[in-house]
Amino acid sequence: MSEERSQVAGSAGDEKLTPELVAFVEEWKPQPGNVIMVLHQVQEHFGYIPRSVAFEVAERLDVPVAKVYGVITFYHFFRMVRPGRHSIAVCMGTACYLKGGQDLINELEMLLGCSNGSVTDDGEFGIEAVRCIGCCGLAPVLTVDGEVFGNLTADDLPGILAQYRGK
Amino acid sequence: MANQKYLLVCSGESCDADKNHLLQEALQREVAASGLGATVQVVKTGCFGFCAKGPVVKILPEETLYVEVQPSDAAAIVQEHLVAGKPVARLCYDQQQSKLHAKLEDIDFYQKQVRIVLRNCGVIDPDSIDEYITRDGYVALEKVLFEMTPEDVITELRKSDLRGRGGAGFPTWRKWEFTRQVTNPEKYVMCNADEGDPGAYMDRSTLEGDPHSILEAMMIAGYTCGSSKGIIYIRAEYPLAIARLKRAIRQAKEYGLMGDQVLGTDFCFDIEIRLGAGAFVCGEETALIASTEGSRGMPRPRPPFPAVKGLWDKPTVINNVETYASIPVIIMKGGDWYARIGTETSKGTKVFALTGKVKNSGLIEVPMGTTLREIVFGIGGGIIGGKTFKAVQTGGPSGGLIPEEYLDTPIDYENLSKLGSIVGSGGMIVMDEDDCVLDVTKFYLDFSVDESCGKCAPCRIGGKTLLTLLDRISKGTGTEDDLAHMKQLSVAMQRASLCGLGQTTPNPVLSIIRHFEDELNNHIQDRHCPAGKCTALVRFEIDPEACIGCTVCARRCPVNCIAGDRKLPHVIDQERCVKCGACLEACKFNAVIKS
Ligand SMILES: Cc1cc2nc3c(=O)[nH]c(=O)nc-3n(C[C@H](O)[C@H](O)[C@H](O)COP(=O)(O)O)c2cc1C
Ligand code: FES
């Protein structure tokens, strides 16, 4: 069984757990309820959860692949596609929604020519709508690579993109 | 030192967003350059709550508050305020555009607030256990360990009548008493920091501004219920809060306040952090347990309640962040003291994240029993841009919209549920005439449908059907029968859903059917959206008389559906128009008409 599994894993992609990640997995292995914590660490490293790594995690933790996939697909936070070099997260929590979060998404889609939830062809930017990031006082808000920009209008966006393009 | 001064700089996430470290550095530089280094200290603290006006700087002991401070203002603050002793007028918060308010207690935003949960937020450096201890930190833990039995703690909580702040309002003493009574060598104390309500950030600010208060309260819970293991389940979206909690845990262990033999007693307690991964339903306690166990966060039927069978099937106490943050104060000042604040059925204070179309959005803490009007028009300063108030929404996706006529209702658990809403975890969103109640309700419903875990049919299918019906009305194809159908479905969902998510999903829908019938009827009978938000019912046209043919609108239109020659009136192709309103914004001659 395990041989079969690793064969599938081998053909699934070429990303692999790094030695640090392997150490992390081993540290968490004896602790019950470890799958989510391990996946967080994997996503932190790769920016997403590559298919091959999901298989490797399942094998090392000795849980069924179905369980790992069940967890990844249940939680919004986990991604299975490679994000853009710069991730733009537009808040669509209630406060931001009321203050024009959708306008920011529309404008970004126009400026970047890719739709919400996808990545530009050159892989530079990815746009994503997220839930409240806890800066509602500054609504509408977006983050680029974790840096927060608040009280925005559509006119602010070209300037923000310029700060990151090519960096 | 007698004339020691402190410059407190907010480092909450909202203010950090405004690049606050630069401000902190600039202040430090200026202080050093002016030779005041020995008597003036620049301190970073947690959130002051006044987020709409951030970054905020407070000067102690005089309590001067400066708002919207930029790094370039550092020199003025140091030279004018500290050296010359004159407040910097242009940085003071100007309430009436006439009178300057330099002192914290003068500002409406703070006047009506009572800070128990947020007692240390904006006062201490959250990364310093010493500062927490200076402000009576860990005194309650010491009192509990050396002077009180577990029964005493429960008696005190019972006197305080503290009810859970996570939404349901269940009396905390009862939950602890149930768990205490179960005999089991292994029990757990959990903190619910999953804060899923989109548009609320009370727990985040508390954790970021005062992490030790949560640790202290969890240990008090551990002592009372007979547990030695605590787990904080926190959203992965809150990295700053996670980092501060981790540091706080490390510091508490170094000081012998956590770990084996706390303060030399037989009591042992350890706290671990587990990360959520962006699923609203995981805020529900049984789903939270499933998620902590590493599985998909699906709720299960209760009973058995977590107090009997919780994490790893062991007795488990689960409380919200704000509930915990109130507890050390109750222990120190006594349950009777706490019970004097609030209303008959709801004691103490509640933190709200006041946001939306209100002037002073931010984090506020008020006694239970404060009216909605005092919050929206007093603390909040009224509606932005002189627009008309329409509704205030409490309780997030599980709550409802409350119209103008009920603004004088004192807030407590019972009163808000009579109005068809809930106190909830503390989101409070103000809407004005430009917001459509149907559009907002669709937003919430969309959220709840997306977050439904799919385990039970009433929630999975009922929510989706409600959304379809509501969508129909927003497109002008709804009927009165649809309203009746929605009511029926809502009641079925409330009764038959497995967990609180499905049971409360219909609340926003029921609240608009009850309070905003006219606006719904506008959509159904007149096919008209009074706020102009429901795009299918909105039409943009160009008045040929007013149009001078400047072509600006045609160039702004994202779908190129505006035609016309230069200097001649333009026409919008209604078939292709996406109703974005760009033409309306672009036109300088008021020739675009929205109807
Ligand atoms: C769908 C749903 C989401 C919830 N989300 C939260 C949450 O984000 N934070 C929270 O503390 N409680 C939340 N709760 C309430 C918890 O189930 C539980 O009642 C609470 O954590 C108990 O703590 P308390 O007694 O201190 O309020 C949620 C409940 C439901 C049904
Ligand atoms: S709603 Fe956008 S930050 Fe809260």
Coordinates of N, CA, C and O in Angstrom, one line a residue, chain B residues 53 55 130 133 315 334 408 421 432 469 487 496 536-537:
Chain B
K53 N -9.2 57.3 13.6 CA -8.3 58.4 13.6 C -6.9 58.0 13.8 O -6.0 58.9 14.2
P55 N -2.9 56.9 13.0 CA -2.2 56.5 14.3 C -2.5 57.5 15.4 O -2.5 58.7 15.1
D130 N 6.2 42.5 32.7 CA 6.4 43.4 33.8 C 5.3 44.5 33.8 O 4.8 44.9 34.9
I133 N 2.1 43.1 35.0 CA 2.2 42.8 36.5 C 2.0 44.1 37.3 O 1.4 44.2 38.3
P315 N -13.8 16.1 29.6 CA -14.5 17.3 30.0 C -13.7 18.6 29.6 O -12.6 18.7 29.8
G334 N -14.4 41.6 42.9 CA -15.5 40.9 43.5 C -16.7 40.9 42.5 O -16.9 41.8 41.7
D408 N -33.5 53.7 20.8 CA -33.4 54.0 22.2 C -33.4 52.7 23.1 O -33.5 52.8 24.3
S421 N -32.7 40.5 16.8 CA -31.3 40.4 16.5 C -30.6 39.7 17.7 O -31.3 39.2 18.5
D432 N -26.4 53.5 6.2 CA -27.1 54.8 5.9 C -28.0 54.6 4.7 O -28.2 53.5 4.2
L469 N -34.2 32.9 -3.4 CA -35.4 33.7 -3.3 C -35.1 35.2 -3.1 O -35.6 36.0 -3.8
K487 N -40.3 33.1 5.0 CA -40.6 33.0 6.4 C -40.7 31.5 6.9 O -40.2 31.1 7.9
A496 N -34.8 23.1 12.9 CA -34.2 21.7 12.5 C -32.7 21.7 12.3 O -32.2 20.6 12.2
A536 N -29.7 45.1 -10.8 CA -30.6 44.7 -11.9 C -31.8 45.7 -11.9 O -32.5 45.8 -13.0
L537 N -32.0 46.5 -10.8 CA -33.2 47.4 -10.8 C -32.8 48.8 -11.1 O -33.6 49.7 -11.0

